[in-house]
Coordinates of C-alpha atoms and ligand atoms in Angstrom, one line a residue:
Chain A
M1 CA -4.9 34.8 49.9
T2 CA -1.6 33.0 49.3
D3 CA -0.3 36.3 47.9
L4 CA -0.3 37.7 51.5
W5 CA 3.2 36.4 52.1
W6 CA 4.4 37.9 48.9
F7 CA 3.0 41.3 49.9
L8 CA 4.5 40.9 53.4
S9 CA 7.9 39.9 52.0
R10 CA 8.0 43.0 49.9
A11 CA 6.9 45.3 52.7
T12 CA 9.4 43.8 55.2
G13 CA 12.1 44.1 52.7
I14 CA 11.4 47.7 52.1
V15 CA 11.2 48.5 55.8
A16 CA 14.4 46.5 56.5
T17 CA 16.2 48.6 53.9
I18 CA 14.9 51.9 55.4
L19 CA 16.0 50.8 58.8
A20 CA 19.4 49.8 57.6
V21 CA 20.0 53.1 55.9
A22 CA 18.7 54.9 59.0
A23 CA 21.1 52.9 61.2
L24 CA 24.0 53.8 58.9
A25 CA 23.1 57.5 59.0
W26 CA 22.7 57.5 62.7
G27 CA 26.1 55.7 63.1
F28 CA 27.9 58.2 60.9
F29 CA 26.2 61.2 62.5
F30 CA 27.2 59.9 65.9
S31 CA 30.8 59.1 65.0
S32 CA 31.3 62.4 63.2
R33 CA 30.0 64.2 66.2
N34 CA 27.4 65.7 64.0
T35 CA 24.6 65.3 66.5
G36 CA 23.6 68.9 67.1
T37 CA 22.7 70.2 70.5
R38 CA 19.0 69.4 70.8
L39 CA 19.6 65.7 71.4
R40 CA 22.4 64.2 73.4
P41 CA 25.0 62.0 71.5
A42 CA 23.8 59.2 73.8
W43 CA 20.4 59.5 72.2
W44 CA 21.9 59.1 68.7
L45 CA 24.0 56.1 69.7
D46 CA 21.1 54.4 71.5
L47 CA 18.7 54.9 68.6
H48 CA 21.5 53.7 66.2
N49 CA 21.9 50.5 68.1
W50 CA 18.1 50.0 68.1
L51 CA 17.7 50.8 64.4
G52 CA 20.6 48.4 63.6
G53 CA 19.0 45.6 65.6
L54 CA 15.6 46.3 64.1
A55 CA 17.0 46.2 60.6
L56 CA 18.2 42.7 61.2
V57 CA 14.9 41.7 62.8
F58 CA 13.0 43.0 59.7
T59 CA 15.5 41.2 57.4
A60 CA 14.7 38.0 59.3
A61 CA 11.0 38.7 58.8
H62 CA 11.7 39.4 55.1
L63 CA 13.5 36.0 54.8
L64 CA 10.8 34.2 56.7
T65 CA 8.0 35.6 54.4
V66 CA 10.1 35.0 51.3
L67 CA 10.4 31.4 52.5
V68 CA 6.7 30.9 53.2
D69 CA 5.7 32.6 49.9
R70 CA 5.2 29.7 47.5
G71 CA 5.8 31.9 44.5
S72 CA 9.2 33.2 45.5
G73 CA 11.2 30.1 44.4
I74 CA 13.4 30.6 47.4
G75 CA 14.2 27.9 49.9
V76 CA 16.5 27.5 52.9
I77 CA 19.5 26.7 50.7
Q78 CA 18.9 29.8 48.5
I79 CA 18.9 31.9 51.6
L80 CA 22.0 30.5 53.2
V81 CA 24.2 29.8 50.1
P82 CA 25.0 32.7 47.7
N83 CA 24.4 32.1 44.0
T84 CA 21.9 29.2 44.3
A85 CA 18.7 31.1 43.4
P86 CA 17.1 29.7 40.3
A87 CA 16.2 33.2 39.0
R88 CA 17.6 36.6 39.5
T89 CA 20.7 34.9 40.8
W90 CA 23.0 37.8 41.3
P91 CA 20.4 40.1 42.9
M92 CA 19.6 37.3 45.3
T93 CA 23.3 36.8 46.0
W94 CA 23.6 40.5 47.1
G95 CA 20.7 39.9 49.5
V96 CA 22.4 36.8 51.0
I97 CA 25.7 38.6 51.5
A98 CA 24.0 41.7 53.0
T99 CA 22.1 39.4 55.4
Y100 CA 25.4 37.8 56.6
L101 CA 27.0 41.2 57.0
F102 CA 24.1 42.6 59.0
A103 CA 24.2 39.5 61.2
V104 CA 28.0 40.0 61.8
V105 CA 27.6 43.7 62.6
V106 CA 24.7 43.2 65.0
F107 CA 26.1 40.2 66.8
T108 CA 29.5 41.7 67.2
S109 CA 28.0 44.8 68.7
W110 CA 26.6 43.2 71.8
P111 CA 29.8 41.5 73.0
R112 CA 31.7 44.5 71.7
R113 CA 34.2 44.5 74.5
R114 CA 35.5 41.1 73.3
F115 CA 37.0 42.8 70.3
T116 CA 39.8 45.2 70.1
K117 CA 38.7 48.6 68.9
P118 CA 40.3 48.4 65.4
V119 CA 39.0 44.9 64.8
W120 CA 35.5 45.9 65.9
R121 CA 35.5 48.9 63.8
V122 CA 36.5 47.0 60.6
L123 CA 33.8 44.4 61.3
H124 CA 31.3 47.2 62.0
L125 CA 32.2 49.1 58.9
T126 CA 31.4 46.1 56.7
S127 CA 27.8 47.1 57.4
V128 CA 28.3 49.9 54.8
V129 CA 28.9 47.3 52.2
G130 CA 25.9 45.5 53.5
V131 CA 23.7 48.5 53.1
V132 CA 24.9 49.1 49.5
L133 CA 24.3 45.4 48.6
A134 CA 20.9 45.5 50.1
G135 CA 20.0 48.5 48.0
L136 CA 21.3 46.8 44.9
H137 CA 19.3 43.7 45.8
A138 CA 16.2 45.7 46.2
Y139 CA 16.8 47.6 42.9
Q140 CA 17.5 44.4 40.9
A141 CA 15.2 41.9 42.6
G142 CA 12.1 43.7 43.6
S143 CA 8.8 43.6 41.9
D144 CA 8.4 47.3 42.7
A145 CA 11.9 48.2 41.5
R146 CA 10.7 49.7 38.3
L147 CA 8.1 51.8 39.9
L148 CA 8.9 55.5 40.0
A149 CA 8.2 55.7 43.8
T150 CA 10.7 52.9 44.4
R151 CA 13.4 54.6 42.4
I152 CA 12.8 57.9 44.1
G153 CA 13.0 56.1 47.5
L154 CA 16.3 54.4 46.6
L155 CA 17.7 57.7 45.4
V156 CA 16.7 59.4 48.6
A157 CA 18.2 56.6 50.6
T158 CA 21.4 56.8 48.6
A159 CA 21.6 60.6 49.2
V160 CA 21.1 60.2 52.9
G161 CA 23.7 57.5 53.2
T162 CA 26.2 59.5 51.1
Y163 CA 25.6 62.6 53.0
A164 CA 26.2 60.8 56.3
L165 CA 29.4 59.2 54.9
G166 CA 30.5 62.6 53.7
L167 CA 30.1 64.1 57.1
R168 CA 32.1 61.4 58.6
L169 CA 34.9 61.6 56.1
F170 CA 35.2 65.3 55.5
G171 CA 32.7 67.1 57.7
S172 CA 34.3 67.3 61.1
R173 CA 37.6 68.8 62.1
R174 CA 36.4 69.1 65.6
R175 CA 36.3 65.3 65.7
A176 CA 40.0 65.1 65.2
A177 CA 40.5 67.8 67.7
S178 CA 38.4 66.1 70.3
R179 CA 40.4 62.9 70.3
Chain B
M1 CA 21.0 80.3 77.7
T2 CA 22.2 78.6 80.8
P3 CA 25.2 76.2 80.6
D4 CA 26.4 75.7 77.1
P5 CA 24.7 72.6 75.9
Q6 CA 27.0 72.2 73.0
L7 CA 30.0 72.0 75.3
A8 CA 28.2 69.6 77.5
A9 CA 27.5 67.4 74.5
R10 CA 31.1 67.5 73.4
I11 CA 32.4 66.6 76.9
E12 CA 30.0 63.7 77.0
A13 CA 31.1 62.5 73.6
L14 CA 34.7 62.9 74.6
E15 CA 34.2 60.9 77.7
R16 CA 32.6 58.1 75.8
S17 CA 35.3 57.9 73.2
R18 CA 37.9 57.7 76.0
S19 CA 36.2 55.1 78.1
S20 CA 36.8 51.5 77.1
R21 CA 33.2 50.7 77.6
P22 CA 30.5 52.3 75.6
A23 CA 28.1 54.1 77.9
P24 CA 24.7 53.4 76.6
G25 CA 23.3 50.5 74.5
P26 CA 22.9 46.9 75.2
S27 CA 26.5 46.3 76.0
T28 CA 26.3 48.0 79.3
G29 CA 25.2 44.7 80.8
R30 CA 23.1 45.0 84.0
R31 CA 22.7 48.7 84.1
R32 CA 20.5 49.1 81.0
R33 CA 19.8 52.7 80.3
H34 CA 18.2 53.6 77.0
A35 CA 18.8 57.2 76.1
A36 CA 16.4 57.0 73.2
R37 CA 13.6 55.0 74.8
K38 CA 10.7 56.9 73.4
S39 CA 12.3 57.1 70.0
R40 CA 12.9 53.4 70.1
I41 CA 9.2 52.7 70.6
A42 CA 8.4 55.2 67.9
A43 CA 10.7 53.5 65.4
L44 CA 9.3 50.1 66.2
F45 CA 5.8 51.4 65.9
L46 CA 6.5 53.1 62.6
S47 CA 8.2 50.0 61.2
I48 CA 5.3 47.8 61.9
V49 CA 2.7 50.3 60.6
T50 CA 4.7 50.8 57.4
T51 CA 4.9 47.1 56.9
G52 CA 1.2 46.8 57.3
S53 CA 0.3 49.7 55.1
L54 CA 2.6 48.6 52.3
S55 CA 1.1 45.1 52.4
V56 CA -2.4 46.6 52.1
A57 CA -1.2 48.9 49.3
F58 CA 0.3 45.9 47.4
F59 CA -2.9 44.0 47.8
F60 CA -4.8 46.7 46.0
M61 CA -2.1 47.2 43.4
E62 CA -2.2 43.5 42.5
A63 CA -5.9 43.1 42.7
G64 CA -7.3 41.8 39.4
A65 CA -4.0 40.2 38.4
Q66 CA -4.9 36.9 40.1
S67 CA -2.4 35.0 38.0
Q68 CA -4.2 32.0 36.6
A69 CA -7.4 33.9 35.8
A70 CA -5.4 36.5 34.1
F71 CA -3.7 34.0 31.8
A72 CA -7.0 32.3 31.1
A73 CA -8.4 35.6 29.7
L74 CA -5.7 35.6 26.9
P75 CA -6.6 33.9 23.6
E76 CA -5.0 30.7 22.6
P77 CA -2.4 30.8 19.8
I78 CA -3.7 29.1 16.7
T79 CA -1.8 27.5 13.8
P80 CA -0.4 30.4 11.7
G81 CA -0.9 30.6 8.0
R82 CA -4.4 29.1 7.5
A83 CA -7.8 30.6 8.2
T84 CA -9.4 29.3 11.4
S85 CA -12.7 30.1 12.9
V86 CA -12.5 31.5 16.4
V87 CA -15.1 33.0 18.7
V88 CA -13.7 36.4 19.7
P89 CA -14.0 37.0 23.4
P90 CA -15.4 40.3 24.6
V91 CA -12.8 43.0 24.0
D92 CA -12.3 45.3 26.9
A93 CA -10.1 47.5 24.7
A94 CA -12.9 50.0 24.3
R95 CA -12.8 50.6 28.1
S96 CA -9.0 50.9 28.2
S97 CA -7.3 53.9 29.7
R98 CA -7.0 55.7 26.4
G99 CA -10.7 56.3 26.4
A100 CA -10.8 55.4 22.7
G101 CA -14.1 54.6 21.1
P102 CA -15.3 51.0 20.7
G103 CA -12.4 48.9 19.5
R104 CA -12.7 47.3 16.1
G105 CA -13.1 43.9 17.6
E106 CA -15.9 45.1 19.8
S107 CA -18.7 44.5 17.3
L108 CA -17.5 41.0 16.7
T109 CA -18.2 39.9 20.2
A110 CA -19.4 36.3 20.5
T111 CA -19.7 35.9 16.7
P112 CA -17.4 33.3 15.2
V113 CA -14.9 35.0 12.9
R114 CA -12.5 33.6 10.4
V115 CA -9.1 34.7 11.3
E116 CA -5.6 34.2 10.1
A117 CA -2.7 34.1 12.5
F118 CA 0.7 35.6 12.0
N119 CA 3.5 35.0 14.5
G120 CA 5.8 37.8 15.5
R121 CA 9.5 37.6 16.0
R122 CA 10.8 35.8 19.1
V123 CA 12.3 38.6 21.1
D124 CA 14.8 37.9 23.8
T125 CA 14.0 40.0 26.8
R126 CA 16.2 40.2 29.9
F127 CA 14.0 37.6 31.6
G128 CA 13.4 35.2 28.7
P129 CA 11.8 35.0 25.2
L130 CA 8.7 36.8 24.3
Q131 CA 6.7 36.1 21.1
V132 CA 3.2 37.2 20.2
Q133 CA 0.8 36.2 17.5
V134 CA -1.7 38.5 15.8
Q135 CA -5.0 37.1 14.7
V136 CA -6.4 39.2 11.8
R137 CA -9.7 38.9 10.1
A138 CA -9.2 36.7 7.0
G139 CA -9.1 38.9 4.0
T140 CA -9.3 42.3 5.6
G141 CA -6.3 42.0 7.9
E142 CA -8.2 43.8 10.7
L143 CA -6.6 43.1 14.0
V144 CA -9.0 40.9 15.9
D145 CA -6.8 39.6 18.7
V146 CA -3.3 39.2 20.0
A147 CA -2.2 35.9 21.5
V148 CA 1.0 35.1 23.3
V149 CA 3.1 32.2 22.0
A150 CA 5.9 32.5 24.5
F151 CA 6.7 34.6 27.5
P152 CA 9.2 34.5 30.3
D153 CA 7.7 32.0 32.7
G154 CA 10.8 30.4 34.1
D155 CA 10.5 31.9 37.5
P156 CA 7.5 32.9 39.7
T157 CA 8.2 36.6 39.7
S158 CA 8.3 36.8 36.0
R159 CA 5.0 34.8 35.8
R160 CA 3.4 37.2 38.2
I161 CA 4.6 40.3 36.3
N162 CA 3.4 38.8 33.1
A163 CA 0.0 37.9 34.6
R164 CA -0.4 41.5 35.3
S165 CA 1.0 43.0 32.1
L166 CA 0.1 40.7 29.2
P167 CA -3.7 41.2 29.4
R168 CA -3.2 44.9 29.6
L169 CA -0.8 44.9 26.7
R170 CA -3.3 43.0 24.6
S171 CA -6.0 45.5 25.4
E172 CA -3.8 48.4 24.5
A173 CA -2.8 46.8 21.2
L174 CA -6.4 46.2 20.3
A175 CA -7.4 49.7 21.2
A176 CA -4.5 51.1 19.2
Q177 CA -4.8 48.6 16.4
S178 CA -1.1 48.9 16.1
S179 CA 2.1 48.2 18.1
R180 CA 2.1 51.8 19.4
I181 CA 1.4 50.9 23.0
D182 CA 2.4 52.4 26.3
T183 CA 5.0 50.7 28.5
I184 CA 3.4 49.3 31.5
S185 CA 5.2 50.4 34.7
G186 CA 6.8 47.5 36.5
A187 CA 7.0 45.5 33.3
T188 CA 9.3 47.5 31.0
Y189 CA 11.1 44.6 29.5
T190 CA 7.9 42.7 28.8
S191 CA 6.3 45.8 27.3
R192 CA 9.2 46.5 25.0
G193 CA 9.5 42.8 23.9
Y194 CA 5.8 42.7 23.3
E195 CA 5.9 45.8 21.2
A196 CA 8.8 44.6 19.1
S197 CA 7.3 41.2 18.5
L198 CA 3.9 42.7 17.7
Q199 CA 5.4 45.1 15.2
S200 CA 7.1 42.2 13.4
A201 CA 3.9 40.3 13.4
I202 CA 2.1 43.2 11.8
D203 CA 4.9 43.5 9.3
A204 CA 4.2 39.9 8.4
V205 CA 0.5 40.7 7.9
R206 CA 1.5 43.5 5.6
A207 CA 4.0 41.3 3.7
A208 CA 1.2 38.9 3.1
G209 CA -0.8 41.7 1.6
R210 CA -3.5 41.7 4.2
Q211 CA -2.9 45.2 5.4
G212 CA -6.5 46.3 4.8
G213 CA -7.9 47.1 8.2
V214 CA -4.7 47.3 10.2
A215 CA -3.8 50.9 10.9
L216 CA 0.0 50.8 10.9
Ligands
LIG1 C1 22.5 47.3 60.1 C2 23.0 47.6 61.2 C3 24.1 48.7 61.5 C4 24.7 49.5 60.7 C5 24.4 49.7 59.2 C6 25.6 50.3 61.5 C7 26.5 51.3 61.0 C8 27.3 52.1 61.7 C9 28.2 53.1 61.2 C10 28.3 53.4 59.7 C11 28.9 53.6 62.2 C12 29.9 54.7 62.2 C13 31.3 54.1 62.3 C14 32.4 55.0 62.1 O1 32.2 56.0 61.5 O2 33.5 54.6 62.4 C15 28.4 53.0 63.4 C16 28.9 53.2 64.7 C17 28.5 52.5 65.8 N1 27.6 51.5 65.9 FE1 26.6 50.7 64.3 N2 25.6 49.9 62.8 C18 24.6 48.9 62.8 C19 24.3 48.2 64.0 C20 24.7 48.4 65.2 C21 24.3 47.8 66.4 C22 23.2 46.7 66.5 C23 25.0 48.3 67.5 C24 25.0 47.9 69.0 C25 24.1 47.2 69.5 C26 25.9 49.3 67.0 C27 26.8 50.0 67.7 C28 27.6 51.1 67.2 C29 28.4 51.9 68.0 C30 28.6 51.8 69.5 C31 29.0 52.8 67.2 C32 30.0 53.9 67.5 C33 31.4 53.6 67.2 C34 32.3 54.7 67.5 O3 32.1 55.8 66.9 O4 33.2 54.5 68.2 N3 25.7 49.4 65.6 N4 27.5 52.0 63.1
LIG2 C1 19.1 35.7 52.0 C2 18.9 37.0 51.7 C3 17.7 37.5 50.9 C4 16.8 36.8 50.1 C5 16.8 35.3 49.6 C6 15.8 37.8 49.6 C7 14.8 37.5 48.7 C8 14.0 38.4 48.1 C9 13.1 38.2 47.1 C10 12.7 36.8 46.5 C11 12.6 39.3 46.7 C12 11.6 39.6 45.6 C13 10.2 39.8 46.1 C14 9.3 40.3 45.1 O1 9.4 41.6 44.9 O2 8.6 39.6 44.4 C15 13.2 40.4 47.5 C16 12.9 41.7 47.4 C17 13.4 42.7 48.2 N1 14.3 42.5 49.3 FE1 15.2 40.7 49.7 N2 16.1 39.0 50.2 C18 17.2 38.8 51.0 C19 17.8 39.8 51.7 C20 17.4 41.1 51.8 C21 18.0 42.2 52.7 C22 19.1 41.9 53.6 C23 17.3 43.3 52.5 C24 17.4 44.7 53.1 C25 17.8 44.9 54.2 C26 16.3 43.0 51.5 C27 15.4 43.9 51.0 C28 14.5 43.7 49.9 C29 13.7 44.7 49.2 C30 13.7 46.2 49.6 C31 13.1 44.1 48.2 C32 12.1 44.7 47.2 C33 10.7 44.6 47.5 C34 9.8 45.2 46.5 O3 10.2 45.4 45.3 O4 8.7 45.5 46.8 N3 16.4 41.7 51.1 N4 14.1 39.8 48.3

C-alpha cells in the first residue's frame, strides 16, 4: 500500500487546484461587484478568504504527500528550490513558484492592514500568476494530465478563471461609479 | 419586494471599499464574524470528500499495475540474429479488449519454441528512449512475443506509467500481429514510441525475408 501516498498526492493536488481557481473566481466576483442579490457581498468575500486559505492548506497536504511518496523523487530541496527536480524539472518549478505565491498571498491577507492598499493589491494579484502556474504544473506534471477528464477539468477551470477576470476587467461600469 | 436588496448590497459594498478596515474575514481581529459560515463548512467537507473519493478512484485505476509484477510479466530480450529456444508465457492477447479470437501465440503456450529476435529502432520519446524487440518463430516469422529492450525509466513517474502501459501494449501487438495498436490513455508518448519501434522491428523481420506469418 505504499502507493497510497501517491494517490493522495494526486487527489490533494487536484483539490488544491480547484480551490485556488474558486478563490480566484470569488475574488474577482467580489471586486467587480458581480455578486448578485441573493447573497451579500460579505458572503462572497468571506468564502473567498476561506477558499484561499484552504487552497494553501491543500497545497501543503499535496507537498507533504509528495514528500512521503517514495516514488515521487521529490525531497525537501526540490520543494523549496525551483529547478532542482530530477525529472519533469520545469513543471515542478511551476509548482514551486505557485506554492510561494500562494503563501505570500495568504500570509499577507491576514495582517492586511500593515500594507498600503496598492502594495497589498499588487501582492494579492500575484495569486493570478500562481493559479496559472499551478494549472500548468498540473497539466505538465500530473499522471492524469493526459486523461480526457483531466483535460476537460482544466479547460473548465480556465474558462471559469477567464470569465471572472473578464468581469473584473470589462464587466462592471457600476464599479467605477461606486468608487 | 420590500426594501431593494440590490441597493442594500451596493451600499454595503461601498461602505466596505471606503473603510480602511475590511469588514469580514480573519483580519477583523477579536470580532470574528463569518458571513459564509455554512458555506465554509460545506467547502471544507467537499474538499475532504473529493480528496478521499479521488484517492479511491486512483486505487482502482492503478490496480493490476503493481509495478514490479507488471515488469516481471514482460519477456526478457534475447540476443538478436540467432535462433533461440524460449518458453512462451501464456498470452493474454486473446482476452484483450479487441475481443479478437485466440492470438497466434496462444497455441504455443508452455511449449518451447525456437524464435529469432529482431530489434526495433531506438525511438527517442519525450521522456527517454524506447526500443522493442520482436521475437518471431524461426522460419515462419510469426510474431510470438514482444520484449522491451529500453524504456524511459529515469524517473519514478515514468516507471509507473510504463509499468501500466508496456504489458498492455504487448498484448495489443500480439492480438493485432502488427504495429497497428491503440494509444493507451495516459501513456501517449510511450504508445507512439512503442508503435514506431515495433514497426521498424517488423520491417527488419521482413527485410530478413521472414515475413511468413506476420500480417503487416
Ligand atoms: C489562493 C488564494 C487566493 C487567491 C487566488 C485570491 C485571489 C483574489 C483575487 C483575484 C481578488 C480580486 C482582486 C482584484 O480584482 O483587485 C481577490 C480579492 C480579495 N482577496 Fe483574495 N485571493 C486568495 C486568498 C485570499 C485570502 C486568504 C484572503 C484573506 C484572508 C483574501 C482576501 C481578499 C480580499 C479582502 C479581497 C478584496 C480586495 C478588494 O476588492 O479590495 N484573499 N483575491
Ligand atoms: C513545491 C511545489 C510542488 C511540488 C514539488 C509538486 C509535486 C508534484 C508531483 C511530483 C506531482 C506528480 C504526481 C503524479 O501524478 O504522479 C504533482 C502533480 C500535481 N500537482 Fe503538484 N507540486 C507542487 C505544487 C503544486 C501546487 C501549488 C498545486 C496546485 C495548487 C499542485 C497541483 C498538482 C496537481 C493538480 C497535480 C496533478 C495530479 C494528477 O495528475 O493526478 N501542485 N505535483
